[in-house]
């Protein structure tokens, strides 16, 4: 991996392998993520999406391959990688007893930053939470909590953010609010790696999409490139273009398995992959 964090892709992964006892989760995963872009990592339950994120965030070690974030190798320079990233999981990691402002001020102080009040005020404005700044987070809606969680992840201005299924459990309106916040992140130059089981989420947000299946990236491209993998649209009374969902299930299939997926999440790929 390169050592200049200002050049090259924000994320580089080559030949990543990981097994849990006899279960081989990753079998040579390769992809790059350009700086300032949104990369969506899709896959059925058990594909290893969360495992990839945990390795990139230095929370787990791979058995094979190399990985770099912001120009730093995750194995030889883990401290520099951790300085370069923020990780947001499936559920908002906020203190419900504190107000929105107090959560942000606390995080800024924990990171030993100057002017925590000013930092909190700027982020509250940026994420449209200024009017609710003095309310306890226990009174926030799901979308407001997730936006506050994203705001907290930006304290210290990390150049790379990992969002692991950020809209799980949110209602449609809250999901749209989070989508806009993610777009704003990329618009300001932040690199976002997004894992999601909502295919419409990837369609709405991602500059590039990688589909992870049976331990490997089986396709990686723009939405237009992925749609081109299927036969051209047929014209009857109306033209029907293939959706990302069509591409996903044509490539991966729908195995209908339930239960724990082996990478830290559970559930049914049928219900998770299809919209709703």
Short mmCIF file of N, CA and C in Angstrom, two decimals, residues 128 141-147 166-167 169-181 183 200-201 276:
data_model
loop_
_atom_site.label_atom_id
_atom_site.label_comp_id
_atom_site.label_asym_id
_atom_site.label_seq_id
_atom_site.Cartn_x
_atom_site.Cartn_y
_atom_site.Cartn_z
N UNK A 128 -29.28 19.77 10.29
CA UNK A 128 -30.66 20.25 10.51
C UNK A 128 -31.20 19.82 11.87
N UNK A 141 -36.71 11.47 17.03
CA UNK A 141 -37.19 10.41 16.14
C UNK A 141 -36.01 9.55 15.71
N UNK A 142 -36.31 8.41 15.06
CA UNK A 142 -35.25 7.53 14.59
C UNK A 142 -34.33 8.22 13.60
N UNK A 143 -34.91 9.00 12.69
CA UNK A 143 -34.10 9.70 11.71
C UNK A 143 -33.21 10.76 12.35
N UNK A 144 -33.74 11.46 13.36
CA UNK A 144 -32.94 12.48 14.05
C UNK A 144 -31.78 11.84 14.80
N UNK A 145 -32.03 10.70 15.43
CA UNK A 145 -30.95 10.02 16.15
C UNK A 145 -29.85 9.59 15.19
N UNK A 146 -30.26 9.06 14.04
CA UNK A 146 -29.25 8.61 13.08
C UNK A 146 -28.47 9.79 12.53
N UNK A 147 -29.14 10.92 12.27
CA UNK A 147 -28.43 12.11 11.80
C UNK A 147 -27.45 12.61 12.86
N UNK A 166 -26.71 1.62 7.73
CA UNK A 166 -27.07 2.78 8.55
C UNK A 166 -28.56 3.05 8.69
N UNK A 167 -29.40 2.47 7.82
CA UNK A 167 -30.83 2.78 7.92
C UNK A 167 -31.65 1.59 8.40
N UNK A 169 -33.99 -0.52 10.36
CA UNK A 169 -35.05 -0.23 11.31
C UNK A 169 -35.69 1.14 11.19
N UNK A 170 -35.25 1.96 10.25
CA UNK A 170 -35.83 3.29 10.10
C UNK A 170 -37.05 3.27 9.20
N UNK A 171 -37.97 4.19 9.45
CA UNK A 171 -39.14 4.29 8.57
C UNK A 171 -38.73 5.01 7.28
N UNK A 172 -39.57 4.98 6.25
CA UNK A 172 -39.19 5.55 4.95
C UNK A 172 -38.75 7.00 5.01
N UNK A 173 -39.44 7.84 5.80
CA UNK A 173 -39.07 9.25 5.88
C UNK A 173 -37.70 9.41 6.53
N UNK A 174 -37.45 8.64 7.58
CA UNK A 174 -36.15 8.72 8.25
C UNK A 174 -35.03 8.24 7.33
N UNK A 175 -35.30 7.21 6.52
CA UNK A 175 -34.30 6.73 5.58
C UNK A 175 -33.93 7.83 4.59
N UNK A 176 -34.92 8.56 4.09
CA UNK A 176 -34.65 9.64 3.14
C UNK A 176 -33.80 10.72 3.79
N UNK A 177 -34.07 11.02 5.08
CA UNK A 177 -33.27 12.01 5.79
C UNK A 177 -31.81 11.57 5.88
N UNK A 178 -31.60 10.30 6.18
CA UNK A 178 -30.23 9.78 6.28
C UNK A 178 -29.56 9.78 4.91
N UNK A 179 -30.30 9.41 3.88
CA UNK A 179 -29.74 9.43 2.51
C UNK A 179 -29.21 10.81 2.18
N UNK A 180 -29.97 11.85 2.50
CA UNK A 180 -29.53 13.19 2.18
C UNK A 180 -28.27 13.55 2.97
N UNK A 181 -28.21 13.10 4.22
CA UNK A 181 -27.02 13.38 5.03
C UNK A 181 -25.80 12.69 4.43
N UNK A 183 -25.37 11.88 1.23
CA UNK A 183 -25.01 12.62 0.02
C UNK A 183 -24.20 13.87 0.36
N UNK A 200 -32.50 -0.47 -3.05
CA UNK A 200 -32.84 0.88 -3.49
C UNK A 200 -31.93 1.92 -2.85
N UNK A 201 -31.41 1.63 -1.66
CA UNK A 201 -30.48 2.53 -1.00
C UNK A 201 -29.19 2.66 -1.82
N UNK A 276 -39.00 -2.33 0.79
CA UNK A 276 -40.11 -2.26 1.70
C UNK A 276 -39.61 -1.83 3.03
#
